[in-house]
Short mmCIF file of C-alpha atoms and ligand atoms in Angstrom, two decimals:
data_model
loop_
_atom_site.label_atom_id
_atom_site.label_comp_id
_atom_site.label_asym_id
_atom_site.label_seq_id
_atom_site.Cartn_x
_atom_site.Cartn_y
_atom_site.Cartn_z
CA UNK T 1 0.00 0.00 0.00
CA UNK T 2 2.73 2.28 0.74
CA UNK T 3 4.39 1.08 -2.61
CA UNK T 4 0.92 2.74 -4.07
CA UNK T 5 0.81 5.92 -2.40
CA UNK T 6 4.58 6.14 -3.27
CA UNK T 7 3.67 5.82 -6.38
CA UNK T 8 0.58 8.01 -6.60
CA UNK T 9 2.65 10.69 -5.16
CA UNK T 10 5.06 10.52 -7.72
CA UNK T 11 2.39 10.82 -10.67
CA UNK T 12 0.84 13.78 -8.75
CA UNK T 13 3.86 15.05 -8.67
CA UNK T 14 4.61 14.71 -12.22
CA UNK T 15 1.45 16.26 -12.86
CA UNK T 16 2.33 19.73 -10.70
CA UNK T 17 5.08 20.35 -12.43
CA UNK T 18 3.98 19.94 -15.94
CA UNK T 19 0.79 22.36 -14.91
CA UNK T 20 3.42 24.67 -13.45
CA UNK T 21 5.40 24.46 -16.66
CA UNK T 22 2.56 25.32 -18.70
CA UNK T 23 2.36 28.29 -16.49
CA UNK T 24 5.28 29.05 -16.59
CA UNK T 25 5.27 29.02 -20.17
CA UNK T 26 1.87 30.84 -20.29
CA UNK T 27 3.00 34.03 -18.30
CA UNK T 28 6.02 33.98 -20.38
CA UNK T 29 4.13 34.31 -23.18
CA UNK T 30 1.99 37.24 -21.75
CA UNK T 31 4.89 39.22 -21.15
CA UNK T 32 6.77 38.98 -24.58
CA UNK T 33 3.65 40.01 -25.60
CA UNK T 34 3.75 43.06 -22.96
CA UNK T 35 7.00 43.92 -24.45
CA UNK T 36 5.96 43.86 -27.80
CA UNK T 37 2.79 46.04 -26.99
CA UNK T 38 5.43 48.85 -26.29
CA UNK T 39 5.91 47.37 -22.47
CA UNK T 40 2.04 47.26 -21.56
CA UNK T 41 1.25 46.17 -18.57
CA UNK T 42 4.74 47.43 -16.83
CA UNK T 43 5.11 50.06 -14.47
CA UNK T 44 7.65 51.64 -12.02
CA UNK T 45 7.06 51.95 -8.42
CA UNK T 46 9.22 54.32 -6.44
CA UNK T 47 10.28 53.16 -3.01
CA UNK T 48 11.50 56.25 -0.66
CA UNK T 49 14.99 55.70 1.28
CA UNK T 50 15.47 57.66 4.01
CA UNK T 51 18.96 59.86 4.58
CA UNK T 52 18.97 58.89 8.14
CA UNK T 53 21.23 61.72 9.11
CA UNK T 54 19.68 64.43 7.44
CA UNK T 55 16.08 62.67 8.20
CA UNK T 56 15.08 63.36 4.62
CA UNK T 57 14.51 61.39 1.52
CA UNK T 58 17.66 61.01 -0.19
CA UNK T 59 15.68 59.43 -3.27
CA UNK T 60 14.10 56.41 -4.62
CA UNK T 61 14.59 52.63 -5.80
CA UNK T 62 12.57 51.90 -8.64
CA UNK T 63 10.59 48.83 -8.59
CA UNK T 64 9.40 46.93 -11.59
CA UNK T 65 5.53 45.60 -11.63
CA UNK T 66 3.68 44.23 -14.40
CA UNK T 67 0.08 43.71 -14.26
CA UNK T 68 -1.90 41.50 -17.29
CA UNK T 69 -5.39 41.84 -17.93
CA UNK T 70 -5.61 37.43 -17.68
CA UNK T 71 -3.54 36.77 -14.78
CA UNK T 72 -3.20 40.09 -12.98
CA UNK T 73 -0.61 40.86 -11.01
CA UNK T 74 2.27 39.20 -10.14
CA UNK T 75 4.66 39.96 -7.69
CA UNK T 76 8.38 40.59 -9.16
CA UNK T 77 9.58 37.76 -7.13
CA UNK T 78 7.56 35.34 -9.17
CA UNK T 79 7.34 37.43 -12.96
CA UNK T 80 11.65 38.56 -13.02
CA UNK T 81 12.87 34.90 -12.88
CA UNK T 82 10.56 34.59 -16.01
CA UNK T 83 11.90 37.87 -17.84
CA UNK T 84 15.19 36.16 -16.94
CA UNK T 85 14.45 32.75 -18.51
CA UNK T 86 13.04 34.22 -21.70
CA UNK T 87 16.01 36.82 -21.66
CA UNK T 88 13.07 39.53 -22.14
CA UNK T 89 14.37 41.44 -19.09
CA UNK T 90 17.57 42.67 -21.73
CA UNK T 91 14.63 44.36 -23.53
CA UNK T 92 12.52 45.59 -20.30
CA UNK T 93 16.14 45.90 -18.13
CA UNK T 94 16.95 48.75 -20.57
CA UNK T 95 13.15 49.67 -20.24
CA UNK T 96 13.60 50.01 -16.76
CA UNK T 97 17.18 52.54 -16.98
CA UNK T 98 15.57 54.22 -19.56
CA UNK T 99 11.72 55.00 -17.66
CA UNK T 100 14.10 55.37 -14.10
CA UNK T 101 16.27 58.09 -15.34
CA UNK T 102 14.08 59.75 -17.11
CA UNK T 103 11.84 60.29 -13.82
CA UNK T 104 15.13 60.88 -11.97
CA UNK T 105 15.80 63.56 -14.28
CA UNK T 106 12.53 64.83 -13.52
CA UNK T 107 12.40 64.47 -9.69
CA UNK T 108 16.55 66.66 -9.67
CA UNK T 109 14.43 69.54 -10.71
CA UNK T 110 12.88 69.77 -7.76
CA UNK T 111 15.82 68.02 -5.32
CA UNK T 112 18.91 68.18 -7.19
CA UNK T 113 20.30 65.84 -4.94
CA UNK T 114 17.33 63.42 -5.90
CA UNK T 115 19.06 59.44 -5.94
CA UNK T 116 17.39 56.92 -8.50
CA UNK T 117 18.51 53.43 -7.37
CA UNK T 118 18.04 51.13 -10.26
CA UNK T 119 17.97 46.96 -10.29
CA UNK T 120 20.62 45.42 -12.34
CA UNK T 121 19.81 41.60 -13.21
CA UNK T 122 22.70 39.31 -13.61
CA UNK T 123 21.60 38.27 -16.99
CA UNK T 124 21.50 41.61 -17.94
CA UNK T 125 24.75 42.18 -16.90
CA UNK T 126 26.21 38.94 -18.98
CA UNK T 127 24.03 38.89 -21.69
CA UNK T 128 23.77 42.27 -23.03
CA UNK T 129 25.85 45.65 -23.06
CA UNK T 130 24.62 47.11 -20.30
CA UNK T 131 27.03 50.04 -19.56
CA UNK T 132 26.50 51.12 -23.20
CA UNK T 133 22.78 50.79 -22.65
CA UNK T 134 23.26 52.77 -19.43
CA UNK T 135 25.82 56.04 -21.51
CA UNK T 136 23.48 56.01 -24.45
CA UNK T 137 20.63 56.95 -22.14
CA UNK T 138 22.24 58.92 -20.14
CA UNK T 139 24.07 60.75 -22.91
CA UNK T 140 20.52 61.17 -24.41
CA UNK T 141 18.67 62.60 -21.21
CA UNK T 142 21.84 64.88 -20.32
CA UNK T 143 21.82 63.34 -17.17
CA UNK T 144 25.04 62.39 -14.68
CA UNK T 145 26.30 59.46 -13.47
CA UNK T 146 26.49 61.00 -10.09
CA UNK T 147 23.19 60.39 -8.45
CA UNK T 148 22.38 57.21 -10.19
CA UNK T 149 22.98 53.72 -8.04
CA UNK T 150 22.74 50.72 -9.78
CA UNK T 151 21.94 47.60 -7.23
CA UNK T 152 23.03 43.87 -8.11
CA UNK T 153 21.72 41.12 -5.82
CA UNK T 154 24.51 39.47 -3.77
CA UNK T 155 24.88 35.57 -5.40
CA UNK T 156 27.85 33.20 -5.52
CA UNK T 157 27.72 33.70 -9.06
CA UNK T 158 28.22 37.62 -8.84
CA UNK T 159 31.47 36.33 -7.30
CA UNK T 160 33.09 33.56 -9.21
CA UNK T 161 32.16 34.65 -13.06
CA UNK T 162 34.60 36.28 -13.88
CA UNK T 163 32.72 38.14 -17.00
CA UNK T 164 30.60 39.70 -14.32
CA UNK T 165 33.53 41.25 -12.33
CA UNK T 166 34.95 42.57 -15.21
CA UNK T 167 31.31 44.16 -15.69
CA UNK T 168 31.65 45.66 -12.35
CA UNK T 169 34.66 46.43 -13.19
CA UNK T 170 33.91 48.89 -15.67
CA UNK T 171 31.18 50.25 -13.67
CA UNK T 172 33.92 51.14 -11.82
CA UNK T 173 36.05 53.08 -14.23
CA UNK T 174 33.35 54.91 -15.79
CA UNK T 175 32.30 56.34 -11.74
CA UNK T 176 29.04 54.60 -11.93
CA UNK T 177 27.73 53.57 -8.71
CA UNK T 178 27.40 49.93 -7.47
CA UNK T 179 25.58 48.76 -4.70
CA UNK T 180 25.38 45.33 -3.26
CA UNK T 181 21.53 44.22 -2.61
CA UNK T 182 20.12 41.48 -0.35
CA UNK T 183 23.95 41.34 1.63
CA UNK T 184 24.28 38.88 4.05
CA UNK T 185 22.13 36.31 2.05
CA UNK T 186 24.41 35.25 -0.03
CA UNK T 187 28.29 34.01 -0.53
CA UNK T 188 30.01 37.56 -0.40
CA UNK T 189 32.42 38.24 2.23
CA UNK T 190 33.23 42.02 2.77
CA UNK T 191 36.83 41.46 1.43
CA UNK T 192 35.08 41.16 -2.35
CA UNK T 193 32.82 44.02 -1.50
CA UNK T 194 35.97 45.88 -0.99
CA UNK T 195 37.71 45.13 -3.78
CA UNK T 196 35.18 45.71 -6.11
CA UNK T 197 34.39 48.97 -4.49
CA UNK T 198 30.50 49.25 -4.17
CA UNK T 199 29.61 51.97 -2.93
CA UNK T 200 26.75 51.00 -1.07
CA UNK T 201 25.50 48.01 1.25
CA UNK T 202 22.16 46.99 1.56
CA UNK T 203 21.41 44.92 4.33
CA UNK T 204 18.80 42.17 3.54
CA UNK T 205 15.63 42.50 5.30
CA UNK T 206 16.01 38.64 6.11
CA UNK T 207 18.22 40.14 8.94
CA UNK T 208 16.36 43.53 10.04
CA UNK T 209 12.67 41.00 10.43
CA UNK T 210 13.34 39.97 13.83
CA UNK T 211 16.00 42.15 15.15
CA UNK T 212 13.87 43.63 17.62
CA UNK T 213 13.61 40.04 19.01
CA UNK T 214 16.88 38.37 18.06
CA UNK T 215 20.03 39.21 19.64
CA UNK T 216 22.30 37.40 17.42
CA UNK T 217 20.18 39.35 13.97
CA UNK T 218 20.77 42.49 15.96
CA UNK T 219 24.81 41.87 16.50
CA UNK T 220 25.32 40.74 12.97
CA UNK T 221 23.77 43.95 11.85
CA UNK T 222 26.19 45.74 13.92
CA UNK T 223 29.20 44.01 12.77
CA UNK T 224 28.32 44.13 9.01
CA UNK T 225 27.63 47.67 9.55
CA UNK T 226 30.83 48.22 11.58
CA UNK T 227 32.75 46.87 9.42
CA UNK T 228 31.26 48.30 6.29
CA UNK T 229 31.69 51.67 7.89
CA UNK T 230 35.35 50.95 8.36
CA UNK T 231 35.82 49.79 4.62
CA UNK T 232 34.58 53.34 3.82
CA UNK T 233 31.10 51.77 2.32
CA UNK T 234 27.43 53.14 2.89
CA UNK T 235 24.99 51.36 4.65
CA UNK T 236 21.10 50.80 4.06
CA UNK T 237 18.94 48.73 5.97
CA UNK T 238 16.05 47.05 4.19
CA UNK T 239 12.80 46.25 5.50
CA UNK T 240 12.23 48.48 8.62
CA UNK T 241 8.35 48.25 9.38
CA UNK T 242 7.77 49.36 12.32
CA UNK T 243 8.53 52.27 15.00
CA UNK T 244 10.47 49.51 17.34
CA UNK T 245 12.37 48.49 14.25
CA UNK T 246 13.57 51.72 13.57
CA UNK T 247 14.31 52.62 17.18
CA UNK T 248 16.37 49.73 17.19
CA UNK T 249 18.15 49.93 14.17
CA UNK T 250 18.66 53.80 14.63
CA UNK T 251 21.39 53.04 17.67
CA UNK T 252 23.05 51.19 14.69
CA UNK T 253 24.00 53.57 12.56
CA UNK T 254 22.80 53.14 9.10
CA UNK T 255 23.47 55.89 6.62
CA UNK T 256 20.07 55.01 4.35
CA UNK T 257 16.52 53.11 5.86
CA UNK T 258 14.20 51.64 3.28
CA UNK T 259 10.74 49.89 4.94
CA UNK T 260 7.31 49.87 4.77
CA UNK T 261 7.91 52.06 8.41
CA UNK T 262 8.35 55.24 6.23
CA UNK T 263 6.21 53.96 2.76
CA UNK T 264 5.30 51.23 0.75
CA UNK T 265 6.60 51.47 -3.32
CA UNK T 266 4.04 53.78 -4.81
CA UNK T 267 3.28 55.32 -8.27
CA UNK T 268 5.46 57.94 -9.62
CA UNK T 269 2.91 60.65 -8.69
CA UNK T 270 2.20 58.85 -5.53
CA UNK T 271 5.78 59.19 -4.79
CA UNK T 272 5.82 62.95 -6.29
CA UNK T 273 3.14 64.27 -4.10
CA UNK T 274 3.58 62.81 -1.07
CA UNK T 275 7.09 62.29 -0.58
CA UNK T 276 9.17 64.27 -2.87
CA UNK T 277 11.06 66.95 -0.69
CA UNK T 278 9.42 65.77 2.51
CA UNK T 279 11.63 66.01 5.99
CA UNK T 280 10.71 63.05 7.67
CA UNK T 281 10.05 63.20 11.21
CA UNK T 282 11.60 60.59 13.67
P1 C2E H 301 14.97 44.23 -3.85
O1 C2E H 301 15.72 44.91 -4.93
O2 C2E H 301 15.72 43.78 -2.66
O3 C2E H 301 13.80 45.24 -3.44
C1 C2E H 301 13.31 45.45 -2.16
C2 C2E H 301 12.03 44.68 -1.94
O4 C2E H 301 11.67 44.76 -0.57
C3 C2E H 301 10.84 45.24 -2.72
O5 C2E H 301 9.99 44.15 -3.07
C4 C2E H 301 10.17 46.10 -1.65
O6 C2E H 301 8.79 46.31 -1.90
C5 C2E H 301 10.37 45.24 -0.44
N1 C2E H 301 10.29 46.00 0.81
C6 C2E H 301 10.73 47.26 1.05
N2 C2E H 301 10.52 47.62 2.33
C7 C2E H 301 9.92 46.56 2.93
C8 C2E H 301 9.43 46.32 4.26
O7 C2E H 301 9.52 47.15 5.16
N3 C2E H 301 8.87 45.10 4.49
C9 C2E H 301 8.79 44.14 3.53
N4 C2E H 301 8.23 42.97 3.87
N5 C2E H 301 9.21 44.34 2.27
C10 C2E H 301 9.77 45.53 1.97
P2 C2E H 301 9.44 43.97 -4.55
O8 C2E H 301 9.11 45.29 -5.16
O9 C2E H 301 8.38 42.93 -4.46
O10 C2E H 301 10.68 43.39 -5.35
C11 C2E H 301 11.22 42.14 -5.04
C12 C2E H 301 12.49 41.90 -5.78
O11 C2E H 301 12.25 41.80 -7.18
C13 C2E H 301 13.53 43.01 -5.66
O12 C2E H 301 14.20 42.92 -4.42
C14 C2E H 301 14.40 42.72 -6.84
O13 C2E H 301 15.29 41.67 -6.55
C15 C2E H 301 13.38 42.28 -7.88
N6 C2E H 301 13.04 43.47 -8.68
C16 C2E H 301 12.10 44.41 -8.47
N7 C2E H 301 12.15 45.37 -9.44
C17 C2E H 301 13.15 45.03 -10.27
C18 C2E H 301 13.73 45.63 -11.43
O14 C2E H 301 13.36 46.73 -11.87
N8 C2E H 301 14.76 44.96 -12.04
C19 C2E H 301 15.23 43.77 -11.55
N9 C2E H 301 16.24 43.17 -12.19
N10 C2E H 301 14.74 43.20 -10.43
C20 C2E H 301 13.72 43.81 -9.80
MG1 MG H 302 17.09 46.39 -4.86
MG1 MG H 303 16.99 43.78 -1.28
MG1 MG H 304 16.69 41.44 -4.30
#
């Protein structure tokens, strides 16, 4: 009988992951067709981080979301690894740097020290030319490299190819500005963060969750910050929802917060009228 069930568990099985392949292939097939309706569907949310210091926005993260008129919407967690299987996010990547600096170039009129923090994917960064994408845009808006951060997610694999460090590499030499995403999570030691000088840390909110609560979250947060400081890097901390979290994470020190504590991601006039300029009281 077991033999059965054994069995019967392995059809069923079978069976989930051919449906989820279908859907897979489905959604896939929805969003080439996004792209090819001149990127229907997509949309940039703008996330507010917080200059902790000056307890004022220093600027934004842009956020991709897609939503289909079938299936709705998706979260990015479960539509990028799709636009990263199909290689459509080279086409929608260079979608996003475009629609991102164009709204950054909007937003320095009325901050000129606005920040646009901008995803990188690591097929983006292997399969396509995406420094040239990132000059030809700029070139074409007139805008600088200087308040523009691009964020790649810490992986093992951001570490060991070596045609994506001599990507970062070049982001280097032509002063664009790196930032490690999701630290902590990852393979990364701070040794490779320092020699392939990001500029920026960003804590993953894996760690900042329960650090009200968990001693040992809290001290790792303090070392990686510590030590970050002492390599000369800033330091954001993702994920801060509520007043305790902040309280507690204020005593450590971080140069940036991002969380739900100060705002959700929001539409671009959302994000205009509401935050845009705003001191922020804490
Ligand atoms: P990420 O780059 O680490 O972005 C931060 C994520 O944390 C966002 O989720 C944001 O909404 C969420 N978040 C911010 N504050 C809080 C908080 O206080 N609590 C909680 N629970 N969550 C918070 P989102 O927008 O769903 O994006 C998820 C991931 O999808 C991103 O993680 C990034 O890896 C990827 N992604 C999103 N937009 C893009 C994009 O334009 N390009 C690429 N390549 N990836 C993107
Ligand atoms: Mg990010
Ligand atoms: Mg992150
Ligand atoms: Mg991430």
């Amino acid at each position: 009988e077991a033999k059965q069930r054994g069995k019967n568990t392995y059809v069923r099985y079978q069976e989930d992951t051919y449906q989820a392949f279908v859907k897979r292939m489905d959604i896939q097939e929805r969003l080439r067709r996004s792209v090819e309706e001149n990127y229907k569907g997509f949309e940039l949310y703008y996330q507010p981080i917080v200059n902790t210091r000056k307890k004022k926005i220093l600027g934004a993260e842009a956020l991709l979301r897609w939503q289909d008129d079938v299936v709705g919407r998706l979260s990015p967690a479960e539509f990028v690894p799709l636009l990263e299987e199909s290689g459509l996010i080279i086409p929608v990547g260079r979608w996003i740097i475009r629609t991102a600096l164009e709204q950054c170039l909007c937003w320095q009129k009325k901050d000129k020290n606005f920040r646009m923090n901008i995803n990188l994917s690591s097929i983006q960064l292997k399969k396509s030319d995406v420094i040239m994408d990132i000059e030809t845009i700029m070139q074409e808006l007139g805008i600088g490299n200087h308040n523009v951060l691009f964020e790649v997610t810490e992986s093992g694999e951001l570490e060991s190819d070596s045609i994506t460090q001599k990507i970062l590499f070049s982001f280097r030499k032509r002063n664009l500005n790196l930032g490690i995403d999701d630290f902590g999570t990852g393979y990364s030691n701070f040794r490779y963060v320092k020699e392939m000088m990001f500029d920026l840390v960003k804590i993953d909110q894996a760690f900042i969750r329960n650090i009200t609560k968990s001693q040992y979250d809290y001290l790792v947060v303090k070392q990686m910050t510590e030590l970050a400081h002492s390599l000369n890097l800033k330091v954001c901390y993702e994920g801060v929802e509520t007043a305790d979290d902040l309280e507690c994470v204020l005593d450590l020190n971080p140069d940036y917060i991002q969380g739900y504590y100060f705002a959700k991601p929001t539409t671009a006039s959302d994000f205009e009228t509401r935050y845009l300029c705003m001191e922020q009281k804490f």
